[in-house]
XYZ file of C-alpha atoms in Angstrom:
772
model
C 274.246 -81.388 40.994
C 272.637 -79.862 44.075
C 273.147 -76.164 44.755
C 271.457 -73.400 46.708
C 270.053 -70.943 44.149
C 268.257 -68.494 46.450
C 267.262 -67.794 50.029
C 264.657 -65.627 51.769
C 263.072 -65.068 55.185
C 259.327 -65.489 55.467
C 257.168 -62.523 56.415
C 254.793 -62.284 59.365
C 252.112 -64.142 57.413
C 254.509 -66.845 56.239
C 254.821 -65.504 52.709
C 258.145 -65.313 50.891
C 259.705 -64.581 47.513
C 262.942 -66.063 46.194
C 264.496 -64.724 43.007
C 266.563 -67.498 41.459
C 270.188 -66.487 40.986
C 272.352 -67.116 37.925
C 273.626 -70.434 39.295
C 270.246 -72.030 38.538
C 270.511 -73.866 35.224
C 267.128 -75.538 35.220
C 265.714 -78.707 36.738
C 263.790 -79.667 39.863
C 263.652 -77.056 42.627
C 263.293 -77.810 46.324
C 261.998 -75.086 48.640
C 262.615 -75.780 52.319
C 261.099 -73.943 55.281
C 263.251 -74.278 58.401
C 262.381 -72.878 61.815
C 265.095 -71.100 63.758
C 265.231 -69.634 67.279
C 263.238 -66.585 66.149
C 260.533 -68.447 64.252
C 256.977 -67.904 65.437
C 253.822 -69.582 64.207
C 250.148 -69.364 65.014
C 248.301 -71.998 66.992
C 245.539 -73.236 64.657
C 244.125 -75.942 66.922
C 240.754 -74.730 68.310
C 241.472 -76.467 71.654
C 244.846 -74.746 71.990
C 248.501 -75.784 71.645
C 249.534 -76.612 75.188
C 251.338 -74.746 77.965
C 253.453 -71.719 77.095
C 257.172 -72.211 77.844
C 258.702 -70.051 75.074
C 258.798 -66.773 77.012
C 256.429 -64.895 74.638
C 254.154 -62.357 76.310
C 250.770 -63.840 77.148
C 247.834 -63.083 79.417
C 247.839 -66.659 80.704
C 250.019 -69.749 80.625
C 248.310 -71.518 77.725
C 248.828 -71.156 73.973
C 245.325 -70.422 72.791
C 243.859 -70.596 69.283
C 245.288 -67.720 67.219
C 248.226 -66.995 69.556
C 251.841 -67.051 68.402
C 254.261 -69.588 69.807
C 257.766 -70.853 69.031
C 257.700 -74.381 67.569
C 260.312 -76.767 68.937
C 261.299 -77.802 65.384
C 259.914 -77.499 61.862
C 261.369 -78.614 58.526
C 258.957 -78.626 55.596
C 259.574 -78.832 51.861
C 257.995 -78.389 48.459
C 259.314 -79.630 45.102
C 258.753 -77.685 41.884
C 259.169 -79.335 38.457
C 261.313 -76.378 37.370
C 261.327 -72.668 36.637
C 262.833 -70.119 34.286
C 266.191 -68.474 35.001
C 265.919 -65.400 37.266
C 262.276 -66.249 37.982
C 260.574 -65.352 41.245
C 259.506 -68.400 43.282
C 256.717 -68.096 45.844
C 255.047 -71.505 45.779
C 253.226 -72.599 48.919
C 255.180 -74.840 51.301
C 252.739 -76.865 53.407
C 252.326 -80.313 54.962
C 250.752 -81.499 51.704
C 253.575 -80.180 49.487
C 255.919 -81.903 51.934
C 253.949 -85.135 51.483
C 254.203 -84.805 47.685
C 257.943 -84.063 47.930
C 258.554 -87.195 50.038
C 256.522 -89.257 47.554
C 258.578 -87.943 44.627
C 261.886 -88.572 46.408
C 260.886 -92.206 46.970
C 260.646 -92.848 43.222
C 263.491 -94.407 41.202
C 264.339 -91.107 39.494
C 263.723 -87.545 40.596
C 262.976 -85.459 37.532
C 260.439 -82.825 36.540
C 257.840 -85.395 35.433
C 258.144 -87.315 38.721
C 257.724 -84.135 40.743
C 254.773 -82.961 38.655
C 253.033 -86.316 39.057
C 253.564 -86.368 42.834
C 252.191 -82.824 43.251
C 249.244 -83.705 40.996
C 248.538 -86.887 42.952
C 248.368 -85.094 46.324
C 246.332 -82.251 44.777
C 243.841 -84.814 43.496
C 243.780 -86.440 46.956
C 242.314 -83.087 48.103
C 239.735 -82.993 45.336
C 241.911 -81.049 42.902
C 242.953 -78.252 45.239
C 246.301 -76.970 43.888
C 248.739 -77.587 46.734
C 251.558 -75.489 45.197
C 249.704 -72.495 43.797
C 247.026 -71.982 46.450
C 248.186 -69.646 49.203
C 246.460 -70.633 52.476
C 245.208 -67.773 54.647
C 245.698 -67.405 58.384
C 242.721 -69.502 59.492
C 242.845 -67.917 62.970
C 242.445 -64.344 61.662
C 238.823 -63.439 60.906
C 239.894 -60.433 58.806
C 242.252 -62.575 56.710
C 239.578 -65.233 56.240
C 236.967 -62.680 55.234
C 239.388 -60.943 52.864
C 240.679 -64.095 51.176
C 241.023 -63.734 47.420
C 239.519 -67.193 46.995
C 237.466 -69.514 49.251
C 239.882 -72.302 48.279
C 242.539 -70.483 50.335
C 240.327 -70.846 53.395
C 239.609 -74.535 52.800
C 243.287 -75.246 52.149
C 244.165 -73.601 55.466
C 241.520 -75.676 57.234
C 242.864 -78.912 55.727
C 246.382 -78.004 56.880
C 245.239 -77.987 60.519
C 245.298 -81.801 60.252
C 249.010 -81.954 61.059
C 248.698 -79.957 64.285
C 245.526 -81.749 65.458
C 246.848 -85.220 64.638
C 250.331 -84.569 66.040
C 251.554 -86.156 69.222
C 252.501 -83.608 71.861
C 255.507 -83.018 74.058
C 255.460 -82.837 77.862
C 254.003 -79.303 77.690
C 251.208 -80.334 75.324
C 252.767 -78.587 72.294
C 252.400 -80.381 68.928
C 255.413 -82.254 67.563
C 255.099 -80.939 64.021
C 258.039 -82.724 62.365
C 256.804 -86.057 63.720
C 253.291 -85.340 62.392
C 254.706 -84.379 58.984
C 256.515 -87.710 58.841
C 253.320 -89.591 59.774
C 251.338 -87.789 57.036
C 254.035 -88.511 54.447
C 254.309 -92.181 55.455
C 250.501 -92.517 55.342
C 250.714 -91.627 51.648
C 254.062 -93.246 50.904
C 252.579 -95.701 48.404
C 250.433 -93.086 46.670
C 247.357 -94.235 48.541
C 245.829 -93.356 51.893
C 243.317 -95.032 54.194
C 239.771 -93.702 54.013
C 239.370 -94.326 57.774
C 242.155 -95.532 60.063
C 239.836 -96.246 62.991
C 241.717 -93.895 65.306
C 245.174 -95.361 64.677
C 247.601 -92.676 65.946
C 250.375 -94.002 63.702
C 248.344 -93.189 60.606
C 246.566 -90.190 59.156
C 243.542 -91.036 57.043
C 241.442 -88.937 54.695
C 238.714 -88.971 57.350
C 241.213 -87.467 59.829
C 241.929 -84.707 57.315
C 238.233 -83.964 56.755
C 237.420 -84.057 60.480
C 240.264 -81.652 61.293
C 239.073 -79.198 58.651
C 235.465 -79.383 59.809
C 236.562 -78.869 63.427
C 238.383 -75.623 62.721
C 235.703 -74.335 60.326
C 233.040 -74.933 62.961
C 235.174 -73.106 65.531
C 235.405 -69.983 63.357
C 231.854 -70.203 61.980
C 232.782 -70.695 58.305
C 230.900 -72.870 55.799
C 232.763 -74.579 52.965
C 231.387 -73.048 49.746
C 233.897 -74.823 47.505
C 232.351 -78.282 47.877
C 235.782 -79.788 48.607
C 234.859 -81.310 51.979
C 231.633 -82.780 50.602
C 233.571 -84.341 47.736
C 236.204 -85.788 50.081
C 233.507 -87.272 52.312
C 231.958 -88.894 49.242
C 235.373 -90.364 48.402
C 235.539 -91.794 51.945
C 232.019 -93.231 51.770
C 232.626 -94.923 48.399
C 236.229 -96.072 49.010
C 236.968 -99.615 47.822
C 238.599 -101.745 50.561
C 239.001 -98.588 52.648
C 241.673 -97.300 50.247
C 241.790 -93.862 48.628
C 243.923 -93.984 45.483
C 244.104 -90.594 43.777
C 245.426 -90.794 40.237
C 247.758 -88.084 38.932
C 246.328 -86.114 36.042
C 247.735 -86.691 32.554
C 251.172 -85.192 32.029
C 250.933 -81.734 30.512
C 253.293 -78.932 29.573
C 253.766 -77.743 33.147
C 255.953 -74.807 32.174
C 253.121 -73.415 30.072
C 250.490 -74.387 32.635
C 252.431 -72.440 35.259
C 252.210 -69.364 33.006
C 248.478 -69.916 32.673
C 248.031 -70.218 36.445
C 250.203 -67.161 37.024
C 247.976 -65.234 34.622
C 244.862 -66.305 36.519
C 246.523 -65.366 39.793
C 247.192 -61.869 38.445
C 243.608 -61.505 37.280
C 242.264 -62.777 40.610
C 244.559 -60.552 42.658
C 243.896 -57.368 40.699
C 240.183 -58.082 40.471
C 239.741 -58.704 44.184
C 241.892 -55.788 45.266
C 240.122 -53.461 42.838
C 236.754 -54.592 44.186
C 237.967 -54.191 47.769
C 239.377 -50.732 47.054
C 236.161 -49.680 45.348
C 234.389 -50.095 48.659
C 236.887 -47.964 50.560
C 236.866 -44.227 51.109
C 240.419 -43.883 49.835
C 241.376 -43.360 46.205
C 239.842 -46.244 44.257
C 240.077 -47.755 40.836
C 236.316 -47.447 40.412
C 236.347 -43.802 41.463
C 239.225 -43.014 39.133
C 237.594 -44.631 36.119
C 234.289 -43.020 37.067
C 235.878 -39.590 37.307
C 237.431 -39.991 33.876
C 234.091 -41.124 32.449
C 232.325 -38.132 33.962
C 234.993 -35.783 32.617
C 234.049 -36.897 29.107
C 230.808 -35.001 29.738
C 232.590 -32.025 28.201
C 231.467 -33.493 24.865
C 228.322 -32.106 23.250
C 226.334 -29.285 24.825
C 228.719 -27.855 27.393
C 230.502 -24.866 28.791
C 232.671 -24.859 25.651
C 229.637 -23.913 23.573
C 228.898 -20.927 25.814
C 232.578 -19.965 25.761
C 232.493 -19.943 21.971
C 229.407 -17.712 22.051
C 231.309 -15.231 24.216
C 234.195 -15.177 21.733
C 231.747 -14.518 18.875
C 230.147 -11.649 20.797
C 233.592 -10.137 21.445
C 234.351 -10.159 17.716
C 231.024 -8.418 17.046
C 231.399 -5.686 19.712
C 230.311 -2.260 18.400
C 229.949 -0.231 21.564
C 226.426 -1.379 22.474
C 226.595 -2.614 26.108
C 223.456 -4.793 25.752
C 224.875 -8.273 25.142
C 221.458 -9.625 24.110
C 221.386 -7.319 21.073
C 224.178 -9.209 19.305
C 223.069 -11.855 16.790
C 225.812 -14.479 16.781
C 224.845 -16.296 13.579
C 223.977 -15.337 10.015
C 220.669 -13.448 9.542
C 219.452 -16.291 7.330
C 219.724 -18.755 10.192
C 216.173 -19.591 11.400
C 217.355 -19.951 15.001
C 220.406 -17.736 15.486
C 222.319 -17.889 18.748
C 221.796 -14.932 21.032
C 222.515 -14.113 24.688
C 219.409 -13.763 26.854
C 220.992 -11.035 28.985
C 224.296 -9.573 30.125
C 226.587 -6.658 29.321
C 229.599 -6.207 27.083
C 232.183 -3.407 27.254
C 235.684 -2.408 26.146
C 237.645 -0.778 29.009
C 240.662 -0.340 26.715
C 241.373 -0.717 23.025
C 241.024 -4.321 21.898
C 240.022 -5.620 25.367
C 236.455 -6.925 25.595
C 234.753 -7.721 28.918
C 231.535 -9.746 29.099
C 229.649 -9.633 32.405
C 226.882 -12.050 33.446
C 226.070 -13.102 29.919
C 223.353 -15.789 29.932
C 223.003 -18.176 26.990
C 221.525 -21.684 26.795
C 221.460 -21.921 30.590
C 225.090 -20.860 31.055
C 226.382 -17.660 32.668
C 229.507 -16.258 31.031
C 232.004 -13.810 32.509
C 235.140 -13.339 30.448
C 237.868 -10.968 29.307
C 239.140 -11.322 25.731
C 241.936 -9.486 23.919
C 241.287 -9.068 20.177
C 243.876 -8.974 17.380
C 245.022 -5.560 16.149
C 242.370 -3.142 14.884
C 241.841 -3.430 11.145
C 243.179 -6.980 10.849
C 241.533 -8.836 7.944
C 241.837 -12.618 7.875
C 239.954 -15.898 8.028
C 241.859 -17.084 11.141
C 241.942 -15.068 14.364
C 243.765 -15.838 17.592
C 242.115 -14.326 20.680
C 243.741 -14.247 24.092
C 241.460 -15.242 26.995
C 243.001 -13.658 30.083
C 240.190 -14.824 32.369
C 236.829 -16.528 32.023
C 234.186 -18.369 34.018
C 231.322 -20.255 32.418
C 228.751 -21.647 34.868
C 225.840 -23.985 34.063
C 223.780 -26.796 35.532
C 225.672 -29.523 33.682
C 229.219 -28.210 33.941
C 231.397 -25.160 34.451
C 234.669 -23.842 33.084
C 237.232 -21.510 34.648
C 240.193 -20.099 32.682
C 243.142 -18.042 33.845
C 245.310 -18.393 30.744
C 244.443 -19.543 27.250
C 243.756 -18.736 23.627
C 240.876 -19.308 21.238
C 241.492 -19.557 17.496
C 238.495 -18.897 15.235
C 238.488 -19.840 11.558
C 235.821 -18.345 9.272
C 234.711 -19.558 5.873
C 235.289 -16.064 4.427
C 237.576 -13.195 5.559
C 236.508 -10.920 8.388
C 237.857 -7.523 9.461
C 238.455 -6.531 13.088
C 237.034 -3.091 13.879
C 237.172 -1.882 17.482
C 234.200 0.451 16.910
C 232.082 -0.847 14.060
C 228.492 -0.980 12.866
C 226.594 -4.189 13.545
C 227.419 -6.790 10.958
C 227.119 -10.566 10.977
C 230.049 -12.882 11.480
C 230.869 -15.193 8.577
C 230.101 -18.864 9.002
C 232.560 -20.462 11.411
C 234.630 -23.255 9.892
C 236.670 -24.215 12.960
C 237.198 -23.258 16.592
C 240.302 -24.297 18.550
C 240.448 -23.736 22.308
C 243.924 -24.030 23.840
C 243.851 -23.530 27.593
C 247.135 -23.892 29.487
C 245.594 -23.172 32.890
C 241.952 -24.170 33.189
C 239.510 -25.879 35.499
C 236.511 -27.827 34.210
C 233.830 -29.255 36.551
C 231.188 -31.782 35.542
C 227.999 -31.820 37.659
C 225.941 -34.485 35.821
C 226.720 -37.909 34.427
C 226.216 -39.080 30.855
C 222.531 -39.809 31.587
C 222.015 -36.246 32.908
C 221.709 -37.375 36.529
C 223.244 -35.101 39.168
C 226.574 -36.497 40.407
C 226.789 -37.083 44.145
C 230.416 -35.951 43.919
C 231.104 -33.500 41.044
C 234.302 -34.165 39.108
C 236.829 -31.408 38.415
C 239.661 -31.395 35.898
C 242.513 -28.930 36.445
C 245.317 -28.473 33.962
C 245.702 -28.130 30.203
C 242.776 -28.413 27.816
C 242.931 -28.389 24.033
C 239.841 -28.801 21.904
C 239.348 -28.503 18.157
C 235.627 -27.964 17.714
C 233.050 -27.949 14.956
C 229.736 -26.113 14.987
C 227.059 -28.754 14.458
C 223.645 -28.037 12.975
C 220.561 -28.904 15.016
C 217.459 -30.065 13.170
C 213.841 -30.097 14.363
C 213.995 -27.334 16.983
C 210.564 -26.099 18.067
C 211.626 -23.538 20.656
C 213.055 -20.376 19.061
C 215.207 -19.889 22.169
C 217.019 -23.166 21.533
C 220.397 -22.815 19.816
C 220.642 -23.364 16.094
C 223.984 -25.082 16.487
C 226.041 -26.765 19.166
C 229.754 -27.274 19.596
C 231.198 -30.786 19.294
C 234.955 -31.345 19.692
C 236.664 -33.128 16.830
C 239.598 -33.649 19.169
C 239.854 -33.089 22.894
C 242.968 -33.383 25.059
C 243.085 -33.067 28.839
C 246.337 -33.282 30.777
C 246.251 -32.588 34.482
C 244.457 -33.686 37.624
C 241.006 -35.186 38.025
C 239.400 -34.916 41.463
C 236.032 -35.095 43.165
C 234.516 -33.805 46.383
C 235.124 -37.171 48.114
C 238.874 -36.599 48.159
C 239.709 -38.873 45.208
C 242.253 -37.516 42.755
C 244.603 -38.727 40.062
C 246.973 -37.350 37.491
C 245.696 -38.360 34.097
C 245.638 -37.645 30.397
C 242.402 -37.977 28.454
C 242.071 -37.934 24.667
C 238.822 -37.919 22.693
C 238.500 -38.074 18.916
C 235.151 -37.643 17.147
C 235.463 -38.787 13.546
C 232.099 -37.730 12.084
C 231.725 -34.044 12.993
C 231.639 -33.151 9.286
C 228.427 -35.134 8.712
C 226.849 -35.157 12.167
C 223.631 -33.278 12.978
C 222.075 -33.092 16.419
C 218.534 -34.397 16.134
C 216.941 -31.740 18.347
C 213.362 -31.961 19.654
C 211.662 -35.343 19.567
C 208.694 -33.771 17.787
C 207.131 -30.293 17.435
C 205.196 -28.786 20.319
C 201.473 -29.747 20.249
C 202.158 -33.101 18.591
C 199.327 -35.439 19.612
C 200.113 -38.360 21.887
C 198.019 -40.552 19.581
C 200.397 -39.784 16.702
C 203.091 -41.855 18.419
C 201.094 -44.380 20.483
C 198.305 -46.879 19.873
C 196.844 -46.566 23.383
C 195.069 -43.384 24.588
C 196.986 -40.834 26.618
C 194.566 -41.048 29.569
C 191.659 -43.404 30.118
C 189.201 -44.393 32.830
C 186.451 -46.961 33.376
C 183.454 -46.375 35.658
C 181.478 -48.847 37.743
C 178.652 -48.370 40.288
C 179.591 -50.856 42.999
C 176.390 -50.951 45.093
C 173.567 -49.404 42.966
C 173.619 -46.379 45.271
C 173.968 -43.184 43.338
C 177.269 -41.555 44.215
C 178.970 -44.696 45.499
C 181.234 -44.908 42.495
C 184.520 -46.507 41.586
C 186.556 -45.562 38.593
C 189.902 -46.883 37.419
C 192.073 -44.434 35.550
C 195.449 -44.562 33.881
C 197.889 -42.489 31.902
C 201.586 -42.900 31.122
C 203.459 -43.982 34.201
C 200.695 -45.252 36.503
C 197.133 -46.368 37.098
C 194.779 -45.503 39.982
C 191.502 -46.631 41.543
C 189.313 -43.957 43.163
C 186.289 -44.969 45.281
C 183.757 -42.349 46.381
C 181.486 -43.097 49.367
C 178.503 -40.712 49.299
C 177.417 -41.521 52.854
C 180.705 -40.363 54.398
C 181.865 -37.962 51.730
C 185.266 -39.682 51.676
C 187.196 -40.693 48.580
C 189.778 -43.473 48.883
C 192.613 -43.559 46.398
C 194.662 -46.639 45.518
C 197.476 -45.643 43.214
C 200.292 -47.623 41.598
C 203.092 -45.852 39.795
C 205.145 -47.646 37.194
C 207.630 -44.872 36.540
C 210.741 -44.645 38.665
C 210.259 -40.990 39.542
C 206.882 -41.391 41.294
C 206.198 -42.928 44.691
C 202.827 -42.714 46.449
C 201.301 -44.824 49.232
C 198.164 -46.848 48.683
C 194.671 -46.446 50.177
C 194.856 -42.730 50.902
C 191.663 -41.421 52.598
C 190.786 -38.082 51.071
C 188.197 -35.483 51.992
C 186.512 -35.146 48.633
C 186.467 -36.450 45.109
C 188.159 -33.234 43.991
C 191.004 -33.901 46.424
C 191.269 -37.452 45.143
C 191.497 -36.192 41.582
C 194.261 -33.814 42.644
C 196.247 -36.726 44.088
C 195.440 -38.684 40.991
C 197.353 -36.126 38.957
C 194.456 -33.903 37.953
C 195.112 -30.445 39.323
C 192.549 -27.934 40.480
C 192.474 -26.534 36.948
C 191.811 -29.972 35.483
C 195.269 -30.629 33.980
C 197.151 -33.888 33.448
C 200.903 -33.833 32.803
C 202.858 -37.010 32.066
C 206.485 -37.453 31.090
C 207.200 -40.100 28.460
C 210.814 -41.257 28.299
C 212.653 -40.192 25.116
C 209.685 -38.075 24.001
C 208.946 -35.361 26.545
C 206.122 -33.927 28.652
C 202.546 -34.375 27.405
C 199.513 -32.375 28.583
C 195.748 -32.876 28.603
C 192.905 -30.894 30.155
C 190.110 -32.737 31.974
C 187.753 -29.759 31.936
C 184.322 -31.114 31.046
C 185.390 -34.758 31.368
C 182.684 -37.061 32.765
C 184.196 -39.591 35.200
C 180.823 -41.294 35.770
C 181.187 -43.075 32.454
C 184.035 -44.663 30.545
C 186.219 -42.175 28.740
C 189.577 -41.277 27.204
C 191.666 -38.179 26.566
C 194.346 -37.463 24.033
C 197.403 -35.425 25.056
C 199.621 -32.955 23.268
C 203.393 -32.593 23.504
C 204.074 -29.566 25.706
C 207.821 -29.904 26.279
C 209.630 -32.123 23.756
C 212.759 -33.872 24.943
C 215.927 -32.701 23.222
C 217.533 -35.686 21.489
C 221.286 -35.415 21.055
C 221.563 -38.513 18.867
C 219.701 -41.605 17.722
C 220.352 -44.863 15.901
C 220.606 -43.068 12.566
C 222.784 -40.193 13.776
C 225.295 -40.964 16.530
C 228.600 -39.515 17.695
C 231.449 -41.720 16.470
C 233.962 -41.219 19.274
C 237.212 -42.877 20.348
C 238.331 -42.215 23.925
C 241.682 -42.902 25.580
C 242.581 -42.431 29.249
C 245.948 -42.985 30.936
C 246.698 -42.620 34.634
C 248.916 -44.016 37.369
C 247.444 -46.358 39.949
C 248.599 -47.410 43.411
C 246.302 -49.805 45.247
C 246.890 -51.378 48.637
C 249.044 -54.532 48.494
C 249.729 -54.124 44.771
C 252.672 -52.647 42.842
C 252.399 -49.217 41.262
C 250.841 -49.560 37.842
C 250.007 -47.609 34.729
C 246.427 -47.932 33.535
C 245.365 -47.218 29.960
C 241.694 -47.359 28.994
C 240.489 -47.119 25.396
C 236.922 -47.131 24.136
C 235.823 -47.255 20.509
C 232.179 -46.620 19.712
C 231.059 -48.721 16.753
C 227.350 -47.823 16.529
C 224.608 -46.051 18.487
C 224.430 -48.887 21.010
C 227.669 -50.842 20.602
C 231.371 -50.396 21.191
C 234.632 -52.022 22.154
C 236.649 -51.267 25.264
C 240.147 -52.168 26.438
C 241.737 -51.764 29.871
C 245.503 -52.317 30.032
C 247.174 -52.526 33.463
C 250.992 -52.534 33.326
C 253.129 -53.151 36.411
C 256.822 -53.983 36.275
C 257.369 -56.538 33.536
C 253.799 -57.828 33.731
C 250.628 -56.690 32.044
C 246.926 -57.488 31.969
C 244.797 -56.395 29.030
C 241.007 -56.735 29.215
C 239.036 -56.340 25.993
C 235.239 -56.364 25.907
C 232.549 -55.856 23.315
C 229.527 -53.997 24.706
C 226.038 -53.794 23.277
C 223.597 -51.384 24.904
C 220.707 -53.604 23.836
C 222.142 -56.381 26.017
C 221.367 -54.379 29.148
C 217.679 -55.207 28.675
C 218.218 -58.796 27.541
C 219.732 -61.844 29.190
C 223.244 -61.222 27.855
C 225.213 -58.517 29.592
C 228.124 -58.689 27.161
C 229.063 -60.695 24.096
C 232.566 -61.636 25.208
C 235.510 -60.535 27.303
C 239.117 -61.412 26.494
C 241.889 -60.946 29.090
C 245.471 -61.217 27.812
C 248.808 -60.915 29.611
C 252.417 -60.273 28.574
C 253.007 -63.996 27.965
C 250.147 -64.242 25.475
C 247.929 -66.246 27.829
C 244.253 -65.520 27.183
C 241.147 -65.747 29.330
C 238.150 -65.897 26.997
C 234.767 -65.413 28.679
C 231.655 -66.234 26.686
C 228.244 -64.649 27.174
C 227.166 -64.074 30.752
C 223.524 -65.071 31.206
C 222.212 -62.900 34.017
C 218.912 -64.647 34.641
C 220.476 -68.053 35.345
C 223.843 -66.802 36.669
C 225.761 -68.670 33.976
C 229.221 -67.989 32.634
C 231.505 -70.126 30.548
C 234.992 -69.509 29.329
C 238.430 -70.915 28.653
C 242.102 -70.290 29.402
C 244.132 -70.471 26.209
C 247.783 -70.334 25.174
C 248.679 -70.585 21.492
C 245.050 -71.615 20.856
C 245.445 -74.644 23.192
C 243.020 -74.806 26.119
C 244.629 -75.185 29.545
C 241.582 -74.478 31.690
C 237.812 -74.084 31.747
C 235.779 -71.426 33.569
C 232.271 -71.786 34.990
C 229.993 -70.466 37.725
C 229.432 -72.798 40.690
C 225.926 -73.345 42.151
C 226.999 -71.054 45.008
C 227.726 -68.248 42.539
C 231.534 -68.438 42.623
C 233.830 -68.491 39.613
C 235.572 -71.849 39.233
C 238.622 -72.454 37.059
C 239.429 -76.120 36.338
C 242.874 -76.781 34.861
C 243.897 -79.685 32.646
C 246.215 -81.029 35.364
C 243.155 -81.786 37.519
C 243.574 -78.829 39.890
C 241.076 -76.030 40.306
C 240.574 -72.717 42.047
C 237.447 -70.842 43.078
C 236.983 -67.118 43.591
């Protein structure tokens, strides 16, 4: 039975969507595009489409390339093997789908297999370009061409120009499209087509198709990066008896293959739009994920640590206004926490005010209300009516919140008390219902170009973590690390990006974790950690003239050649820096050897300082060094780098982020990101994008060591709501290689590879492909 199961009007770009109604009971679907009195289409013939007679506004009387006109008639079809009830149909309807439909209708029976074979045969005529599932772009619109999700969309559009170029014209020079469609279909009526028809206007050959595509591509200045036109020309050149006979691909489960292609379309669409949005100034996926990542900087040494120090000082208040006099840890602690400066006062009973308290690089101003005088307990709940904590890395502002402190042993509140130590802290819970947290540096301690601010609710359950190997007595003896952290509110940056989000962090090993502290004690010799000398130089007399000397010198980060010309008194310095933070020009003429040595890194007092990554700043004095002979110097560690963690002691954290997302041309979506750290340098991450009834889930295993090797990641798996999987194997950066597969129920329906031009190519088992 034949019945209409859905209708729709195409949009300005020719796109449409038809939702099948309940009368559809399965079977072959025909989609028909019919022009009416209001239909407009673009002229895609570079030479123009004749004289304008349709009454549309124009600056002249001709229909030029890219201008709209009203076609005299157009009826074009596509046949689909079938669909699911209530499905949304948006298959392309083009001259080539029309050709496939006419081929299928000419067969003895019209069923799903016949339709699938006809579509496959015409797709293979075009080198495997999927005629149904590739959406051609507007070839006359440079913006549309440049923004195409896939280069195959551009090539498909170029191939479609064949019908207009090959069409006969009416008295006004306008193409007779229905007549040209009939000629194209009849040229392939037997499932074959001529390689070259020798200019026969009653035929359309494969050479005509290729020539039409090349004509329009040349007119718009586009090069075919898909290789389709080259492949078709090879088919023409090697045709037997001038006949092109494309063979349909083996019959496959087209219902499942359609799910697989729909999955790849979702991945392609979201990926391209996300990339496009990331380059825009508006709210972007990349910015939103980046903001959430930066917000996680609240972990470890942060404003929360300084806030906790202020709470401890408030509990210890005894009337002494000098905040630096309060020892915040047990007397037995070798490095007790202590404010460097600031004042503390009690303007009314139980209310403690800290002003300009400085500790560990943070400035604390806060007002705290203590429990009732005389209260004895192990758990105390303190009201924070206002607080600001400012530091280089981050800052915290509170207008309403509470801090709950749990001690190992009972403690008694005394509004005016003698100095006594606080018991060891077992737990600290910060519950802020109105807070603002700003992160100024990223996870590698680099200053953010656009600081990220969280505003809303913050709840953190924190442990005090011991720090080992601290050389500087001013360094803290312990740091705060949240066991759990919850943020619910708004993330924003100074670029105008913002999103409503919830962020959850769980650290599972706070009970056993210890911050490593300094890399090594101050004055540790450079030679204790390295086989090569800290600084070295070699001397050579280049011309046997005393004073005309060249020496080559090096120390961590660079090497330098210094040449001294006694006759002119000029030293010339050639310096090469290997470290990223140095940049000096070469061949610098200097007034004296002393000036050259200063440029070289040897100051007027004869000092060399060099920073060694993951170790710290080393120092050596050159006083008394003889540069007229070979020599070396050892250095000592002057400023050890503070190591938060290492391969033997790392923060075991799980992080979850959820936020809403609205990108241009895409439906509103919910994004959930989860990361699970599995070792010091490895972890697993999942991004789940849900929109309507559809979902994309991307899971990746990351190894930090891979960033310095050829493999960027071990594998990436992308799964959708239908259970279709995209499995990407290792990406080899050096040779731009990537392999992968499209799977459903462990059966492979497609293969993924990188083309020589650097594009991603997906080849399906029905012989079709797509490139993006």
